[in-house]
């Protein structure tokens, strides 16, 4: 068995490899770029490229690719061989600094929200030296940013890097005012990933899973998750084998996969990594999702990353554990032993608190998708209302600051089990709140609203930028302060007074909270269609342009892309439903109708003194449901045709939400009831029991 310490990062061109293979001056320059964002010269890039190529070839690589993250939600890659002609029918292996720095994929076929016309094809990828290159298969993967010929941003990485720079700039300003010698602040993220595993053979028989990623039909099984026996339960042999191989491959790529366990719903699981800088964590999460799917196939499984693949049981999310760290190793969201006396922590906490309140709409947009609409607020995930959980200790400290009182020191309590043989330990100062969309969990904030399939880039772009804005406001005040310490406390006090409405430590699932949030004036953007326009609101564009994240044109294009994606997703689902309903369910139901009525007719023709009342009632129910099912098919057909009358993307998206989505729900409701009375042998595809309990 391989030693994990030996294989970890073995396929990554990481700092250790660089130091061993690069001249000292080149390594020093590259490290400065990685740590401080300093630009690299072409001569340095040539040396790095040669070393990178030699290392990759030793690993079995024959090709390289500029690996980027367009607005498709997944990654993209174009593979080029290292070979170049050398005469006499021979070849040499070459890779230059120019090839490392610049790639040229077609930019017309990726989502651009109108930024690029079909005939405007040129786009550029450019090397991101802050994220390590790696070998996967026979290819050297080079993380890159992606933009159009005109310089417009077409990817997730570029604005993420910009947001990290914006936050770094303002956080360093704050720390300088507090007397700290810090040259860089980076945001860090650990992205917990939830997913489902289903049998490959069963999956292949479900057109909805293949085309839409979720079950568009499916009656609730006799058993779901109500027994709570799957959560943290013993791993099934097949699942355990899959997880073991997944860990192994992730470790080779330097991904710190730490925790694995069964989740709440049957067939649902979770993987959690140790945090990394936000840029690298984003790259790692994209790789994790890709490997989850590929490795599942080797085990005759299929990994489902849809936010709600099955109705009636929990869907899958992604918990974005976010914090800020200095180049000196300090976590700025670490409360320390006495949070009430840690003014630096309280100041950065206040900035986050104000950012979430001021830009709640943008945080909501960052998790908006057709898939996530099924999950948010469904008594299993945080609601669409954005709020912060701080816990009793921090809430009490902030309340005391607002009132001008001295907060009491927190009393340490020991966990007593009542069993003398078991060790005692100090309890945490506050409980957790799994219903909160944005919860403080000790030394970080856990943004829990992200959908399972989403790139974490969007959420972190919004979060970084919003916090950067508040830090800048704080820094400007400190620049003009004669007494910095007094001004810090004044800022914290004012922030608590003006933004305490965003703090909620109770049950976010309750109807009472919805009513209370409305009284507080908190936005409740229930659906993605409600939320997406906020991306390019006047307020949002002002924020983006101020910090150099997006231009107004780029923000508007992102809005169009999100709306297009929503429309296309619902359209694919509607067309898939119609095809399954017409070609699979209806023929099977009609055949079963025929069998039932023929059986009744035989009994009636016998002329025996038999009471057929209950059987006739059953047949009538079957017939009525069949008739209703055909009507619902026709209704969905009609609303799908009606979409042609709409012009703008927003109007079309609203139509899809209000009419097509509702017609889909109505069709499903009848189909699912039919599934409960039609003989199992007549039902055309695997049921929830087949999918959820046979892995």
XYZ file of C-alpha atoms in Angstrom:
695
model
C 0.000 0.000 0.000
C 1.335 3.432 -0.983
C 2.258 5.868 1.764
C -0.059 8.898 1.573
C 2.837 11.176 2.495
C 4.733 9.996 -0.589
C 1.905 10.279 -3.108
C 0.400 13.547 -1.848
C 0.925 16.227 -4.487
C 3.049 13.910 -6.627
C 1.317 15.152 -9.791
C 1.578 18.835 -8.915
C 4.247 21.308 -10.046
C 4.256 22.709 -6.542
C 6.669 24.842 -4.573
C 8.896 21.904 -3.645
C 9.236 20.826 -7.291
C 9.865 24.403 -8.388
C 12.576 24.904 -5.803
C 14.294 21.690 -6.856
C 14.137 22.335 -10.615
C 14.411 26.103 -11.051
C 17.466 28.330 -10.647
C 17.350 30.218 -7.363
C 16.773 33.600 -8.991
C 13.916 32.250 -11.112
C 12.315 30.456 -8.172
C 12.567 33.616 -6.076
C 10.903 35.705 -8.811
C 8.139 33.154 -9.301
C 7.485 32.898 -5.579
C 7.239 36.680 -5.374
C 4.620 36.587 -8.125
C 2.667 33.934 -6.287
C 2.788 35.720 -2.938
C 2.660 39.374 -3.943
C 1.135 39.377 -7.418
C 4.271 40.773 -9.075
C 4.363 40.372 -12.881
C 6.776 37.825 -14.357
C 9.119 38.663 -17.217
C 9.211 36.551 -20.404
C 12.759 35.377 -19.687
C 11.572 33.967 -16.366
C 8.584 32.337 -18.088
C 10.888 30.570 -20.596
C 12.877 28.947 -17.791
C 9.737 27.954 -15.893
C 8.174 26.509 -19.060
C 11.209 24.349 -19.818
C 11.346 22.982 -16.275
C 7.598 22.418 -16.229
C 7.752 20.508 -19.523
C 10.656 18.296 -18.423
C 8.861 17.459 -15.176
C 5.578 16.716 -16.963
C 7.258 14.489 -19.577
C 8.854 12.479 -16.770
C 5.309 12.006 -15.450
C 4.214 10.605 -18.822
C 2.738 13.775 -20.295
C 2.755 14.214 -24.073
C 0.445 17.248 -24.216
C -0.283 20.464 -22.381
C -3.508 22.410 -22.001
C -4.533 25.841 -20.821
C -7.205 24.830 -18.303
C -9.837 27.533 -17.782
C -13.268 28.116 -16.269
C -15.740 29.640 -18.739
C -19.295 30.588 -17.755
C -20.550 27.054 -18.363
C -20.170 25.961 -14.749
C -17.474 23.447 -15.691
C -13.894 23.688 -16.936
C -12.569 23.734 -20.491
C -9.358 22.498 -22.096
C -7.717 22.234 -25.527
C -4.763 19.807 -25.725
C -1.567 20.541 -27.680
C 1.346 18.134 -28.008
C 4.854 19.130 -26.967
C 6.209 17.824 -30.295
C 7.925 20.020 -32.891
C 9.616 18.876 -36.147
C 13.416 18.529 -35.990
C 14.184 17.424 -39.584
C 14.918 13.954 -40.976
C 11.486 12.833 -39.802
C 12.485 13.399 -36.178
C 10.804 15.454 -33.476
C 11.841 17.343 -30.386
C 9.761 18.198 -27.338
C 9.404 21.934 -26.834
C 7.415 24.246 -24.593
C 8.207 27.958 -24.521
C 7.444 30.753 -22.132
C 5.159 32.243 -24.772
C 3.149 28.997 -24.909
C 3.010 28.911 -21.125
C 1.782 32.487 -20.823
C -0.647 32.675 -23.722
C -3.204 30.372 -25.317
C -5.812 31.118 -27.962
C -9.072 29.144 -27.683
C -12.192 30.063 -29.654
C -14.162 32.629 -27.644
C -17.345 32.656 -29.735
C -18.789 29.329 -28.633
C -18.718 29.937 -24.881
C -21.413 31.887 -22.999
C -20.705 35.598 -23.286
C -24.037 37.305 -22.669
C -23.715 39.226 -25.915
C -20.094 40.276 -25.429
C -19.001 38.235 -28.449
C -20.731 37.695 -31.785
C -20.411 34.355 -33.578
C -17.932 35.806 -36.072
C -15.804 37.314 -33.268
C -13.925 34.165 -32.418
C -10.615 35.200 -30.935
C -10.105 34.744 -27.199
C -7.058 34.438 -24.964
C -6.079 32.293 -22.008
C -3.257 33.483 -19.807
C -1.289 31.542 -17.199
C -2.258 32.010 -13.558
C 1.024 31.465 -11.669
C -0.782 31.705 -8.314
C -2.347 28.266 -8.886
C -0.112 25.230 -9.389
C 0.080 23.379 -12.702
C -0.508 19.631 -12.535
C -0.415 16.455 -14.602
C -3.584 14.479 -15.193
C -3.482 11.527 -17.566
C -1.059 12.340 -20.381
C -1.493 16.109 -20.131
C 0.102 19.009 -18.272
C -2.736 21.232 -17.008
C -1.946 24.926 -16.686
C -4.541 26.963 -14.746
C -5.399 30.056 -16.763
C -7.677 33.073 -16.977
C -9.880 33.538 -20.056
C -10.834 36.770 -21.808
C -12.024 37.967 -25.206
C -9.988 39.732 -27.885
C -11.388 43.019 -26.567
C -10.315 42.208 -23.016
C -13.791 41.419 -21.675
C -13.844 38.815 -18.929
C -15.331 35.493 -20.035
C -14.473 33.290 -17.074
C -14.800 32.809 -13.316
C -11.114 32.979 -12.386
C -10.333 36.536 -13.529
C -12.971 38.327 -11.429
C -12.156 36.030 -8.512
C -8.500 37.070 -8.632
C -9.571 40.707 -8.922
C -11.823 40.379 -5.861
C -8.991 38.821 -3.861
C -6.726 41.732 -4.809
C -9.414 44.249 -3.839
C -9.834 42.701 -0.402
C -6.079 42.362 0.081
C -5.541 46.043 -0.633
C -8.094 47.253 1.912
C -7.306 44.658 4.601
C -3.603 45.595 4.520
C -4.586 49.258 4.942
C -6.594 48.368 8.061
C -3.813 46.281 9.562
C -1.233 49.007 8.963
C -3.430 51.386 10.946
C -3.575 48.801 13.718
C 0.229 48.679 13.829
C 0.637 45.310 12.095
C 3.476 44.627 9.656
C 1.565 42.673 7.019
C 2.185 42.754 3.272
C -0.616 40.514 2.051
C -4.044 39.232 3.102
C -5.613 36.325 1.255
C -9.055 34.834 1.581
C -9.197 31.111 2.269
C -11.927 28.581 1.571
C -12.736 24.974 2.383
C -15.591 23.787 0.174
C -17.577 20.861 1.570
C -19.132 18.915 -1.307
C -22.382 16.918 -1.104
C -23.351 14.394 -3.795
C -25.454 11.312 -4.581
C -24.303 7.955 -5.926
C -26.686 5.777 -7.953
C -26.263 2.506 -9.805
C -25.032 3.040 -13.369
C -27.449 0.508 -14.866
C -30.435 2.118 -13.142
C -29.256 5.572 -14.188
C -29.082 4.524 -17.852
C -32.800 3.720 -17.775
C -33.783 7.222 -16.616
C -33.813 9.777 -19.414
C -34.419 12.570 -16.906
C -31.253 11.787 -14.958
C -29.241 11.601 -18.176
C -30.524 14.865 -19.702
C -31.529 16.951 -16.680
C -29.441 15.547 -13.832
C -32.540 15.104 -11.665
C -35.624 12.911 -11.552
C -38.508 14.759 -13.206
C -40.894 11.996 -12.129
C -40.835 9.783 -9.049
C -43.276 8.844 -6.318
C -42.138 9.067 -2.723
C -40.932 5.657 -1.498
C -42.271 3.976 1.636
C -38.984 4.841 3.309
C -36.936 7.952 2.721
C -34.696 9.652 5.280
C -37.180 9.797 8.156
C -35.439 7.076 10.155
C -32.242 9.175 10.133
C -30.222 5.982 9.795
C -28.119 6.957 6.808
C -26.471 10.076 8.257
C -22.934 9.176 9.385
C -23.919 5.521 8.973
C -21.608 2.677 8.082
C -20.278 3.034 4.523
C -21.477 0.358 2.129
C -18.670 -1.689 0.582
C -19.188 -0.330 -2.907
C -19.354 3.268 -1.708
C -16.314 2.808 0.529
C -14.294 1.507 -2.426
C -15.313 4.514 -4.483
C -14.398 6.964 -1.721
C -11.037 5.311 -1.189
C -10.061 5.676 -4.844
C -11.409 9.238 -4.943
C -9.269 10.243 -1.947
C -6.249 8.602 -3.532
C -6.592 10.516 -6.812
C -7.365 13.812 -5.093
C -4.305 13.485 -2.868
C -2.091 12.955 -5.927
C -3.312 16.335 -7.173
C -2.505 18.009 -3.862
C -6.162 18.323 -2.854
C -6.507 18.060 0.923
C -9.512 15.722 1.005
C -10.024 15.279 4.739
C -13.507 14.047 5.658
C -15.935 11.605 4.039
C -19.266 10.328 5.335
C -22.850 9.404 4.534
C -25.190 12.386 4.386
C -28.824 12.616 5.497
C -30.625 11.245 2.440
C -30.197 7.629 1.313
C -27.468 7.354 -1.366
C -26.175 10.828 -0.389
C -22.606 11.486 0.751
C -20.167 14.298 1.511
C -16.479 15.084 1.039
C -14.802 17.946 2.885
C -11.289 19.312 2.245
C -8.962 21.372 4.419
C -8.999 25.043 3.419
C -6.730 26.601 0.779
C -6.431 30.072 -0.717
C -9.698 30.886 -2.477
C -8.220 30.716 -5.975
C -6.664 27.297 -5.419
C -9.729 26.065 -3.513
C -11.870 26.990 -6.525
C -9.594 25.071 -8.887
C -9.564 22.130 -6.482
C -13.342 22.028 -6.197
C -13.705 21.925 -9.990
C -11.233 19.039 -10.095
C -13.041 17.303 -7.239
C -16.383 17.394 -9.074
C -14.753 16.125 -12.263
C -13.007 13.237 -10.504
C -16.138 12.349 -8.541
C -17.928 11.696 -11.815
C -15.069 9.892 -13.580
C -14.188 7.593 -10.693
C -17.855 6.714 -10.106
C -18.016 5.187 -13.593
C -15.168 2.819 -12.729
C -17.290 1.468 -9.876
C -20.436 1.119 -12.048
C -21.882 4.122 -10.270
C -22.979 7.577 -11.369
C -22.276 10.666 -9.260
C -25.160 13.150 -9.229
C -24.267 16.757 -8.431
C -27.696 18.257 -9.057
C -29.040 20.322 -6.166
C -32.247 18.250 -5.961
C -31.994 14.942 -7.822
C -34.825 13.376 -5.788
C -38.016 14.959 -4.462
C -38.964 14.230 -0.877
C -35.411 13.816 0.448
C -32.651 16.333 1.051
C -30.885 17.893 -1.868
C -27.163 18.571 -2.127
C -25.340 21.775 -1.335
C -21.814 23.025 -0.977
C -20.664 24.751 2.217
C -18.198 27.548 1.539
C -16.039 27.954 4.676
C -14.516 31.421 4.221
C -11.921 33.357 6.188
C -9.059 35.858 5.801
C -5.393 35.141 6.551
C -2.250 37.261 6.553
C 1.124 36.381 5.073
C 2.336 36.140 8.687
C -0.042 33.225 9.314
C -2.725 35.077 11.284
C -6.410 34.257 10.790
C -8.258 37.587 10.952
C -11.478 35.854 11.989
C -9.897 34.044 14.938
C -11.604 35.418 18.095
C -8.816 34.318 20.432
C -9.270 33.411 24.063
C -11.068 36.678 24.843
C -13.110 37.897 21.836
C -14.482 40.861 23.773
C -10.943 42.302 24.057
C -9.853 41.427 20.519
C -10.668 44.693 18.728
C -8.932 43.608 15.522
C -11.184 40.559 15.279
C -14.276 42.600 16.137
C -13.420 45.170 13.462
C -13.097 42.557 10.720
C -16.222 40.831 12.041
C -18.057 44.154 11.755
C -16.879 44.513 8.140
C -18.280 41.101 7.250
C -21.508 41.831 9.081
C -21.976 45.134 7.222
C -21.033 43.555 3.883
C -23.622 40.788 4.211
C -26.320 43.302 5.128
C -25.433 45.882 2.476
C -25.009 43.332 -0.316
C -27.339 40.486 0.640
C -28.841 40.607 -2.848
C -25.470 39.875 -4.451
C -24.832 36.947 -2.126
C -28.259 35.607 -3.112
C -27.438 36.050 -6.821
C -24.186 34.155 -6.346
C -26.106 30.965 -5.468
C -28.953 31.429 -7.952
C -29.725 28.588 -10.361
C -32.716 26.590 -11.525
C -31.414 23.588 -9.608
C -30.847 25.472 -6.363
C -34.398 26.866 -6.448
C -35.615 23.368 -5.531
C -33.399 23.337 -2.453
C -33.197 26.779 -0.859
C -35.750 27.149 1.898
C -37.059 23.602 1.503
C -36.625 22.739 5.209
C -33.294 21.139 4.433
C -31.174 24.084 3.362
C -30.858 27.757 4.263
C -33.682 29.949 2.986
C -33.421 32.542 0.243
C -33.315 35.197 2.988
C -29.684 36.019 3.781
C -28.865 36.407 7.482
C -25.906 35.825 9.805
C -25.631 33.442 12.742
C -23.083 34.592 15.335
C -24.049 32.563 18.388
C -24.790 33.762 21.903
C -21.272 34.808 22.924
C -20.493 37.110 19.991
C -24.034 38.467 19.844
C -23.794 39.388 23.524
C -20.423 41.091 23.001
C -21.773 43.180 20.114
C -24.885 44.116 22.079
C -22.719 45.318 24.970
C -20.552 47.380 22.595
C -23.662 48.981 21.103
C -24.931 49.910 24.577
C -21.517 51.134 25.715
C -21.321 48.417 28.367
C -18.436 46.129 29.252
C -19.077 42.598 28.060
C -18.670 39.905 30.662
C -15.973 37.304 30.194
C -17.330 34.043 28.843
C -17.518 31.298 31.418
C -15.950 28.046 30.323
C -18.172 25.026 30.725
C -17.126 21.403 30.713
C -18.972 18.680 28.896
C -20.311 16.288 31.499
C -21.568 12.911 30.307
C -22.339 11.414 33.686
C -19.995 8.523 32.945
C -16.835 8.663 35.049
C -14.765 6.651 32.565
C -15.336 9.204 29.791
C -13.034 12.246 29.623
C -14.396 15.738 30.202
C -13.573 18.613 27.876
C -14.344 22.308 27.495
C -17.483 22.946 25.467
C -17.569 25.461 22.640
C -19.001 28.791 23.676
C -21.939 28.479 21.291
C -23.977 25.837 19.499
C -24.092 25.456 15.709
C -27.031 26.543 13.554
C -27.426 24.405 10.446
C -30.415 26.464 9.244
C -28.413 29.666 8.824
C -27.210 30.641 5.344
C -24.161 32.472 6.724
C -22.954 31.103 10.039
C -19.886 31.925 12.123
C -18.314 28.599 13.084
C -15.424 29.494 15.355
C -12.811 31.116 13.112
C -14.563 31.344 9.748
C -17.933 31.958 8.149
C -19.781 29.094 6.530
C -21.827 30.261 3.529
C -24.196 27.296 3.250
C -26.464 28.342 0.373
C -24.293 27.242 -2.554
C -25.658 24.472 -4.767
C -23.797 21.205 -5.210
C -22.979 21.704 -8.892
C -21.985 25.368 -8.627
C -18.529 26.819 -9.022
C -17.568 28.399 -5.703
C -16.038 31.311 -7.613
C -19.259 33.325 -7.883
C -20.011 33.281 -4.157
C -16.457 34.252 -3.264
C -16.295 37.029 -5.869
C -19.355 38.635 -4.264
C -18.188 38.026 -0.698
C -14.641 39.291 -1.268
C -15.826 42.392 -3.097
C -18.497 43.304 -0.558
C -16.061 42.922 2.354
C -13.411 44.910 0.456
C -15.906 47.767 0.126
C -16.631 47.861 3.859
C -12.942 47.575 4.759
C -12.204 50.521 2.486
C -14.825 52.613 4.275
C -13.328 51.640 7.623
C -9.771 52.322 6.412
C -10.738 55.786 5.145
C -12.106 56.647 8.575
C -8.988 55.366 10.308
C -6.789 57.402 7.943
C -8.459 60.554 9.218
C -8.620 59.534 12.882
C -6.491 61.191 15.546
C -7.190 58.347 17.978
C -7.221 55.086 15.994
C -8.257 52.899 18.917
C -11.236 55.108 19.754
C -12.240 55.253 16.105
C -12.112 51.457 15.809
C -14.553 51.098 18.689
C -16.773 53.815 17.206
C -16.852 51.956 13.876
C -17.754 48.680 15.560
C -20.476 50.342 17.642
C -22.041 52.123 14.657
C -21.907 48.979 12.541
C -23.697 46.926 15.165
C -26.367 49.600 15.608
C -26.996 50.010 11.872
C -26.692 46.385 10.771
C -27.789 44.194 13.673
C -30.936 43.345 11.696
C -28.828 40.874 9.699
C -28.069 38.782 12.826
C -30.472 35.930 13.481
C -29.591 32.997 15.737
C -32.924 31.175 15.587
C -34.641 28.712 13.249
C -34.289 30.000 9.701
C -36.755 27.347 8.473
C -39.704 28.773 10.425
C -42.508 30.871 8.961
C -42.053 33.220 11.910
C -38.582 34.100 10.620
C -39.950 34.917 7.164
C -42.364 37.351 8.788
C -39.689 38.754 11.104
C -37.226 39.205 8.225
C -39.833 41.178 6.311
C -40.321 43.464 9.324
C -36.548 43.983 9.463
C -36.523 44.928 5.797
C -34.318 42.015 4.702
C -34.701 41.051 1.032
C -36.444 37.757 0.239
C -35.577 36.901 -3.361
C -37.403 33.576 -3.423
C -36.436 32.369 -6.877
C -33.458 32.763 -9.173
C -35.586 34.827 -11.547
C -36.191 37.279 -8.697
C -32.509 37.378 -7.780
C -30.573 37.406 -11.076
C -31.434 40.997 -12.142
C -29.678 42.218 -8.986
C -26.348 41.268 -10.599
C -26.514 44.318 -12.853
C -28.462 46.707 -10.645
C -27.141 50.250 -10.364
C -25.892 49.512 -6.844
C -24.064 46.343 -7.937
C -22.427 47.920 -10.968
C -21.213 50.816 -8.822
C -19.566 48.323 -6.436
C -18.012 46.238 -9.230
C -16.613 49.198 -11.126
C -15.220 50.856 -8.006
C -13.136 47.780 -7.167
C -12.317 46.780 -10.741
C -14.212 43.466 -10.659
C -16.584 43.890 -13.617
C -17.344 46.716 -15.990
C -21.007 47.623 -16.425
C -21.011 45.756 -19.739
C -19.519 42.651 -18.135
C -22.049 42.750 -15.269
C -24.942 43.043 -17.709
C -23.514 40.150 -19.750
C -23.317 37.955 -16.631
C -26.970 38.731 -15.918
C -27.876 37.623 -19.443
C -25.822 34.432 -19.090
C -27.532 33.515 -15.802
C -30.984 34.145 -17.272
C -30.127 32.162 -20.409
C -28.894 29.282 -18.297
C -32.087 29.308 -16.239
C -34.260 29.316 -19.367
C -32.295 26.570 -21.084
C -32.335 24.393 -17.959
C -36.124 24.590 -17.535
C -36.638 24.136 -21.283
C -34.531 20.961 -21.333
C -36.444 19.655 -18.326
C -39.835 20.463 -19.876
C -38.989 18.798 -23.187
C -37.574 15.770 -21.373
C -40.740 15.495 -19.286
C -42.905 15.612 -22.382
C -40.846 12.944 -24.110
C -40.896 10.650 -21.083
C -44.605 11.264 -20.518
C -45.623 10.633 -24.136
C -43.244 7.847 -25.099
C -42.701 5.969 -21.844
C -45.287 6.641 -19.131
C -48.453 7.029 -21.225
C -47.993 3.842 -23.312
C -47.274 1.882 -20.134
C -50.293 3.341 -18.325
C -52.612 2.698 -21.299
C -51.382 -0.878 -21.489
C -52.121 -1.321 -17.789
C -55.566 0.260 -18.280
C -56.239 -2.305 -20.971
C -55.222 -5.174 -18.691
C -57.414 -3.936 -15.829
C -60.491 -3.344 -17.970
C -60.104 -6.616 -19.836
C -59.936 -8.444 -16.507
C -63.100 -6.684 -15.324
C -64.881 -7.470 -18.576
C -64.042 -11.150 -18.240
C -65.526 -11.179 -14.736
C -68.632 -9.325 -15.888
C -69.105 -11.659 -18.882
C -69.046 -14.705 -16.616
C -72.311 -13.510 -15.130
C -71.399 -14.730 -11.679
C -72.875 -13.120 -8.577
C -69.661 -11.195 -7.799
C -69.518 -7.716 -6.230
C -67.239 -5.693 -8.511
C -67.863 -2.308 -6.894
C -64.368 -1.840 -5.448
C -62.685 -3.055 -8.615
C -64.829 -0.719 -10.699
C -63.901 2.162 -8.392
C -60.232 1.272 -8.800
C -60.640 1.120 -12.582
C -62.437 4.466 -12.553
C -59.649 6.055 -10.522
C -57.071 4.665 -12.941
C -59.053 5.912 -15.914
C -59.589 9.371 -14.422
C -55.909 9.729 -13.563
C -54.969 8.645 -17.078
C -57.307 11.236 -18.544
C -55.878 13.896 -16.209
C -52.355 12.856 -17.167
C -53.113 13.333 -20.867
C -54.625 16.750 -20.092
C -51.532 17.814 -18.156
C -49.332 16.719 -21.071
C -51.397 18.928 -23.385
C -51.187 21.862 -20.948
C -47.400 21.637 -20.713
C -47.201 21.344 -24.496
C -49.187 24.552 -24.884
C -47.164 26.646 -22.431
C -43.906 25.471 -24.038
C -45.227 26.689 -27.393
C -46.300 29.988 -25.794
C -42.748 30.962 -24.892
C -42.137 32.142 -28.465
C -44.133 35.312 -27.804
C -41.558 36.763 -25.390
C -38.703 39.087 -26.308
C -36.357 39.880 -23.399
C -34.461 37.244 -21.436
C -36.010 38.393 -18.155
C -39.563 38.204 -19.525
C -38.840 34.750 -20.914
C -37.327 33.579 -17.619
C -40.387 34.838 -15.723
C -42.657 32.975 -18.145
C -40.693 29.776 -17.634
C -40.936 30.155 -13.865
C -44.584 31.154 -13.674
C -46.080 28.935 -16.359
C -43.765 26.195 -17.624
C -42.356 25.259 -14.231
C -45.861 25.175 -12.717
C -47.182 23.062 -15.602
C -44.265 20.666 -15.076
C -45.144 20.364 -11.391
C -48.791 19.641 -12.253
C -47.814 16.950 -14.759
C -45.453 15.353 -12.286
C -48.064 15.292 -9.543
C -50.443 13.167 -11.647
C -47.651 10.913 -12.940
C -46.378 10.250 -9.425
C -49.867 9.297 -8.280
C -50.194 6.963 -11.238
C -46.913 5.326 -10.237
C -48.455 4.389 -6.876
C -51.318 2.380 -8.469
C -49.843 1.034 -11.700
C -48.321 -2.447 -11.429
C -44.538 -2.349 -10.936
C -44.050 -4.537 -14.005
C -45.794 -1.889 -16.100
C -43.840 1.130 -14.851
C -41.331 2.059 -17.580
C -38.251 3.053 -15.550
C -36.583 2.487 -12.148
C -38.362 3.939 -9.126
C -36.939 5.833 -6.150
C -36.528 2.579 -4.249
C -34.432 1.195 -7.121
C -32.283 4.326 -7.264
C -31.827 5.154 -3.588
C -31.447 1.779 -1.940
C -29.548 -0.435 -4.384
C -26.033 0.993 -4.354
